[in-house]
Amino acid sequence: MTHTFDQELEDRLVRYAAIDSQSDADSPSSPSTGIQFGMLRLLEQELGEIGAKDVQVTEYGAVLATIPGTTEGPTVGLLAHVDTAPQFNATGVKPRVVKGYNGGEITFPDDPALVLSPEEYPYLAEKLGHDIVTASGTTLLGADDKAGVAIIMTAARHLLANPGIPHGPVRIAFTPDEEIGRGVDPKLPADLGADFAYTFDGGRVGEIEYETFSADGAEVRITGVSIHPGFAKGKMVNAIHLASRIVETLPQATMTPEVTDGLEGFVHATEMTGGSSEMKIKFIIRDFEREGLAAKGEMLRQVCAAVQATEPRATITCEIRPQYRNMRYWLEEDMTPVDLARDACRDLGLEPVSVPIRGGTDGSRLTEMGVPTPNLFTGMQNIHGPLEWISVQDMAKATDLCLTLLGKAATAGR
Ligand SMILES: [Zn+2]
């Protein structure tokens, strides 16, 4: 297959990645950072220029657009997120393209100590001759998810320029704040108006993901009895000691992120704040199954109750809130969106791979809200850090997948 999209994809990724659009979990606003509008407004303008219809920036900071169908078929949504991860420096990204990768180590102009080696990252060794995009050493690249944006924009430009290609209606959404778990506004499913959708936010070529964690958040509050330490004998109840006891009693050797993988879930203490009179501990609870998630929440409650029993004068509360659910629960009822992607993948000579994601995607929430949304590969690797990289030719395969998929969806719908 000739990769006619390579140059366009490279140009788009380099242009988008240079724009700082990092999100911020501590900000209460929506989008969480004003700088995300830099990307949103640019995409609004570019969508208009390539001839997309109904181009709109919503008040919750999503860019929506339509590619009208050239034939009957279900309406398919294509999504990517414009924000980059808060975990690493994302200001002043200087994307750099290593043309025709020679198989050796890749070094970085702004950090001579940094090395991207094919021995350490064997997937890179497979990309001999590819054009590899990286950052310059001091920032992440932001291929997560500017690669997804570039893939969707390239596919959209191609379809709009070639109205002879048969496809059903396509709805595009570029969303903010995915990295902080706030990418899906309650209004998005209705505004998108798609029968099913795909996020382009996955890694290696062939990945088609439809299983994610189910996730709850928990907050434990411990209120002690506060009194001057000089007169505290028999009266003071120190919340710090009780909080420590709760954390100590939880299974650290078997049920934390640092000791689990594959299909195992965990209870992860993310934050502990407060003082002797009152303490607050935040947890995230993860499991692939509802039962496992409920059991882990129940265990946390029992630990709190047990510590409470040792000190009736304290008040310990444990509040558990749902965050998102494994999208498999809905997709296994109707695997059409997954099967279409798998068939399209095989048509391109690629073997589809589905591995459960130890995390959530915007698709987890969208699927739960009625728009089945599996996640497709873009090629992005080593995300959220300075060694982030992507092959332009992998992005071209994702673009081919997108176009093949839309053709198949229209045929399947007839
Ligand atoms: Zn992402």
XYZ file of C-alpha atoms and ligand atoms in Angstrom:
415
model
C 0.000 0.000 0.000
C 1.293 3.437 -0.877
C 1.242 5.783 2.086
C -0.036 8.941 0.518
C -0.987 10.361 3.930
C 2.504 10.293 5.476
C 3.469 13.918 4.812
C 0.084 15.331 5.816
C 0.082 13.308 9.049
C 3.624 14.383 9.895
C 2.847 18.051 9.202
C -0.340 17.952 11.253
C 1.249 16.173 14.232
C 4.234 18.539 14.291
C 1.936 21.573 14.067
C -0.519 20.365 16.747
C 2.143 19.030 19.153
C 3.880 22.431 19.295
C 0.711 23.946 20.806
C 0.586 23.718 24.608
C -2.814 22.294 25.586
C -2.062 20.592 28.900
C -5.021 19.939 31.221
C -5.034 20.524 34.993
C -6.815 18.212 37.448
C -6.813 20.894 40.186
C -8.737 23.429 38.101
C -12.512 23.490 38.628
C -13.280 25.149 35.276
C -14.379 23.428 32.062
C -12.202 23.078 30.049
C -9.725 22.887 32.937
C -7.232 25.174 31.169
C -7.845 28.125 28.851
C -4.881 27.157 26.677
C -6.857 24.170 25.336
C -8.843 26.728 23.323
C -5.685 27.238 21.229
C -6.191 23.747 19.823
C -9.999 23.917 19.804
C -10.117 27.173 17.812
C -7.437 25.985 15.363
C -9.389 22.777 14.702
C -12.623 24.722 14.325
C -10.927 26.829 11.653
C -9.263 23.888 9.878
C -12.505 21.872 9.838
C -14.215 24.826 8.167
C -11.388 25.109 5.618
C -11.613 21.446 4.574
C -15.369 21.780 4.081
C -16.796 20.051 7.165
C -20.401 20.953 8.071
C -22.018 22.043 11.374
C -18.637 23.076 12.812
C -19.195 24.194 16.380
C -17.272 24.726 19.632
C -19.569 23.787 22.534
C -19.658 25.643 25.847
C -17.953 22.616 27.468
C -15.041 22.955 25.067
C -15.562 20.268 22.437
C -15.226 20.904 18.684
C -17.967 19.100 16.789
C -18.371 18.714 13.021
C -20.138 16.605 10.408
C -18.938 14.893 7.268
C -22.228 14.350 5.417
C -22.804 10.776 4.244
C -22.381 9.977 0.559
C -24.575 6.918 1.049
C -26.944 5.398 3.628
C -25.473 3.944 6.781
C -25.208 4.371 10.517
C -23.755 7.612 11.868
C -20.224 6.911 13.089
C -18.453 9.152 15.623
C -14.679 9.769 15.514
C -13.096 11.155 18.682
C -9.701 12.343 19.869
C -8.712 14.517 22.820
C -6.877 17.836 22.488
C -5.376 17.976 25.992
C -1.971 16.573 26.924
C -1.056 14.853 30.186
C -0.414 16.925 33.340
C 2.216 14.400 34.560
C 5.147 15.923 32.648
C 6.321 19.254 31.212
C 4.223 20.048 28.126
C 5.213 23.688 27.599
C 7.397 24.597 24.618
C 7.219 21.214 22.856
C 9.660 21.145 19.931
C 8.647 18.151 17.792
C 11.447 16.638 15.754
C 11.243 14.076 12.913
C 13.863 11.359 12.490
C 13.446 10.501 8.812
C 14.062 6.904 7.711
C 14.928 5.491 11.153
C 18.201 3.512 10.965
C 17.576 1.088 13.845
C 20.007 2.706 16.293
C 19.620 4.742 19.475
C 17.760 8.054 19.212
C 19.275 10.946 21.187
C 17.713 14.288 22.139
C 19.069 17.788 21.399
C 17.890 19.350 24.674
C 18.949 16.520 27.030
C 22.150 14.707 26.029
C 21.630 12.148 28.845
C 18.337 10.950 27.401
C 18.370 7.927 25.069
C 15.553 6.122 23.275
C 16.941 2.678 22.549
C 15.461 -0.157 20.473
C 16.842 -2.682 23.004
C 14.795 -1.148 25.808
C 11.763 -0.500 23.593
C 11.596 -3.428 21.133
C 8.592 -1.942 19.298
C 10.956 0.783 18.030
C 13.216 -1.896 16.524
C 10.273 -2.926 14.311
C 10.113 0.574 12.779
C 13.224 0.411 10.600
C 12.949 2.960 7.769
C 9.973 4.734 9.350
C 9.813 8.448 10.093
C 9.870 8.759 13.897
C 8.537 11.851 15.687
C 9.813 12.704 19.170
C 10.049 15.792 21.380
C 13.409 17.476 22.058
C 14.218 15.999 25.491
C 12.686 18.359 28.063
C 8.980 17.850 27.333
C 6.542 15.132 26.425
C 5.550 15.003 22.734
C 1.783 14.941 23.115
C 1.185 12.361 20.369
C -1.297 11.355 23.100
C -3.575 12.463 21.619
C -2.477 14.918 18.902
C -1.795 11.806 16.796
C -5.486 10.916 17.107
C -6.419 14.468 16.093
C -4.052 14.334 13.087
C -5.422 10.928 11.976
C -9.060 12.067 12.143
C -8.331 15.419 10.436
C -6.426 13.666 7.632
C -9.209 11.105 7.098
C -11.821 13.903 7.179
C -9.910 16.035 4.649
C -9.584 13.000 2.353
C -13.297 12.126 2.515
C -14.437 15.715 1.991
C -12.096 16.099 -1.001
C -13.306 12.827 -2.551
C -17.103 12.752 -2.392
C -17.128 9.654 -4.635
C -16.023 7.491 -1.702
C -19.080 5.733 -0.220
C -19.563 6.260 3.515
C -22.405 7.059 5.893
C -22.653 10.237 7.980
C -19.610 10.883 10.171
C -19.587 13.001 13.314
C -16.280 14.330 14.628
C -15.597 15.366 18.233
C -12.349 16.774 19.561
C -12.702 16.870 23.336
C -10.796 18.540 26.204
C -9.656 17.136 29.586
C -9.476 13.420 28.792
C -6.254 13.084 30.786
C -7.992 14.248 33.961
C -11.052 12.047 33.392
C -13.410 14.906 32.507
C -13.573 14.552 28.725
C -17.191 13.440 28.396
C -19.708 16.139 29.229
C -23.238 14.847 29.993
C -24.398 16.655 26.824
C -21.800 15.058 24.535
C -23.680 11.828 23.616
C -26.742 13.795 22.418
C -24.636 16.500 20.729
C -22.538 13.857 18.962
C -25.614 12.014 17.687
C -23.664 8.913 16.615
C -24.935 5.318 16.552
C -21.490 4.204 17.681
C -18.064 5.799 17.791
C -14.319 5.237 18.051
C -11.633 7.022 20.034
C -8.242 7.167 18.316
C -6.213 7.062 21.517
C -4.507 3.652 21.503
C -0.916 2.470 21.113
C 0.648 -0.131 18.859
C -0.638 -1.036 15.394
C -3.517 -3.521 15.533
C -4.816 -2.519 18.980
C -8.610 -2.498 19.173
C -9.619 -2.059 22.794
C -13.070 -2.656 24.218
C -12.285 -3.621 27.820
C -11.387 -1.065 30.471
C -11.304 -1.013 34.245
C -14.455 -0.353 36.208
C -13.640 2.480 38.563
C -14.843 3.974 41.838
C -13.391 6.783 43.917
C -13.487 6.702 47.725
C -13.012 9.340 50.374
C -12.461 8.387 54.015
C -12.856 11.081 56.686
C -11.609 10.626 60.215
C -12.733 13.142 62.837
C -10.872 12.823 66.125
C -11.268 14.722 69.388
C -9.204 17.901 69.538
C -7.921 19.306 72.836
C -4.837 21.135 74.155
C -2.064 18.525 74.385
C -1.207 19.723 77.894
C -4.589 18.569 79.162
C -5.177 15.739 76.684
C -4.805 12.657 78.907
C -7.804 10.395 78.469
C -9.522 12.906 76.193
C -7.659 13.483 72.908
C -8.328 11.234 69.908
C -5.672 11.858 67.254
C -7.060 11.425 63.719
C -3.555 10.990 62.268
C -3.025 7.737 64.182
C -6.387 6.382 63.072
C -5.731 7.340 59.438
C -2.361 5.592 59.590
C -4.010 2.479 61.022
C -6.506 2.365 58.143
C -3.740 2.628 55.542
C -1.632 0.040 57.413
C -4.537 -2.435 57.621
C -5.235 -2.381 53.859
C -3.507 -5.154 51.842
C -0.381 -3.467 50.489
C 1.405 -6.592 49.287
C -1.464 -7.975 47.193
C -3.842 -5.212 46.124
C -1.982 -2.024 45.188
C -1.083 -0.789 41.659
C 2.604 -1.477 42.295
C 2.056 -5.215 42.852
C -0.732 -5.996 40.362
C -1.076 -6.349 36.583
C -3.108 -8.177 33.922
C -6.689 -8.660 35.083
C -6.022 -7.881 38.772
C -7.661 -4.882 40.406
C -6.437 -2.697 43.250
C -7.176 -0.189 46.021
C -4.829 2.774 45.657
C -4.393 5.476 48.308
C -3.821 8.639 46.256
C -3.856 11.397 48.861
C -3.801 11.855 52.657
C -4.306 15.308 54.115
C -5.309 16.915 57.381
C -4.123 17.068 60.987
C -4.680 15.613 64.448
C -8.309 16.744 64.624
C -9.385 15.655 61.153
C -7.871 13.572 58.357
C -8.981 12.807 54.817
C -7.735 9.893 52.708
C -8.582 9.559 49.030
C -8.569 6.224 47.207
C -9.172 4.987 43.702
C -10.637 1.488 43.414
C -10.218 -0.491 40.191
C -11.330 -3.899 38.947
C -12.404 -5.361 35.600
C -15.576 -6.861 37.086
C -18.457 -5.261 38.990
C -18.270 -7.937 41.706
C -14.548 -7.409 42.227
C -15.018 -3.649 42.386
C -17.837 -3.963 44.927
C -15.799 -6.421 47.026
C -12.839 -4.019 47.151
C -15.110 -1.143 48.198
C -16.661 -3.381 50.868
C -13.220 -4.310 52.168
C -12.325 -0.621 52.516
C -15.574 -0.058 54.430
C -14.825 -3.002 56.723
C -11.331 -1.736 57.472
C -12.822 1.677 58.355
C -15.455 0.001 60.562
C -12.825 -2.113 62.335
C -10.681 0.931 63.140
C -13.805 2.833 64.181
C -14.622 -0.009 66.632
C -11.272 0.508 68.371
C -12.123 4.171 69.066
C -15.849 4.950 69.440
C -15.122 8.627 70.248
C -13.852 9.202 66.683
C -16.096 9.453 63.634
C -14.956 7.608 60.525
C -16.948 7.844 57.304
C -16.272 6.152 53.964
C -17.924 7.524 50.853
C -17.619 5.616 47.567
C -18.606 7.219 44.241
C -18.787 5.521 40.833
C -16.348 6.898 38.219
C -16.659 4.736 35.083
C -17.468 1.169 34.093
C -15.871 -1.469 31.903
C -17.183 -0.776 28.381
C -17.248 -4.535 27.685
C -20.536 -4.803 29.653
C -22.308 -2.903 26.886
C -20.195 -3.902 23.888
C -20.614 -7.639 24.470
C -24.366 -7.113 23.958
C -23.605 -5.894 20.434
C -20.083 -6.391 19.154
C -20.770 -4.727 15.766
C -18.447 -1.711 16.349
C -15.617 -4.008 17.501
C -16.165 -6.529 14.703
C -16.191 -3.760 12.056
C -12.846 -2.490 13.344
C -11.390 -6.007 13.460
C -12.556 -6.770 9.905
C -11.181 -3.449 8.638
C -7.877 -4.228 10.350
C -7.638 -7.654 8.657
C -8.492 -6.067 5.281
C -5.327 -3.997 5.714
C -3.303 -7.126 6.439
C -2.979 -6.312 10.153
C -3.786 -8.723 12.967
C -6.187 -7.089 15.453
C -5.185 -7.337 19.138
C -7.539 -6.661 22.058
C -5.934 -6.287 25.473
C -7.908 -5.026 28.506
C -6.844 -1.469 29.390
C -5.745 -0.918 32.996
C -7.403 2.470 32.968
C -10.376 4.227 31.428
C -10.947 6.081 28.183
C -13.465 8.697 27.107
C -15.072 5.690 25.439
C -15.764 4.068 28.829
C -18.081 6.918 29.797
C -19.555 7.319 26.304
C -20.332 3.598 26.080
C -22.031 3.678 29.477
C -24.039 6.695 28.280
C -25.327 4.831 25.224
C -22.717 5.414 22.493
C -20.626 2.230 22.149
C -17.046 3.524 21.694
C -14.076 1.149 21.375
C -10.550 2.574 21.271
C -8.303 2.236 18.199
C -4.539 2.391 17.769
C -2.631 5.500 16.674
C 0.950 4.206 17.107
C 1.800 6.390 20.148
C 4.463 4.972 22.503
C 6.063 5.885 25.882
C 3.329 8.441 26.498
C 3.338 11.052 29.304
C 7.133 11.417 29.363
C 10.193 12.729 27.474
C 10.720 9.424 25.584
C 7.323 9.636 23.899
C 7.536 8.775 20.190
C 5.394 7.752 17.242
C 5.955 6.420 13.728
C 4.372 8.469 10.942
C 3.812 5.219 9.023
C 1.898 3.763 12.013
C -0.331 6.845 11.970
C -0.894 6.245 8.241
C -2.064 2.689 9.042
C -4.520 4.141 11.593
C -5.785 6.569 8.929
C -6.252 3.667 6.487
C -8.096 1.775 9.238
C -10.384 4.757 9.813
C -11.275 5.022 6.114
C -11.710 1.262 5.621
C -13.884 1.103 8.725
C -16.188 3.887 7.547
C -16.648 2.119 4.196
C -17.495 -1.156 5.944
C -19.885 0.503 8.384
C -21.918 1.925 5.482
C -22.079 -1.469 3.743
C -23.019 -3.252 6.990
C -25.800 -0.766 7.632
C -27.511 -1.348 4.296
Zn -4.869 9.806 25.409
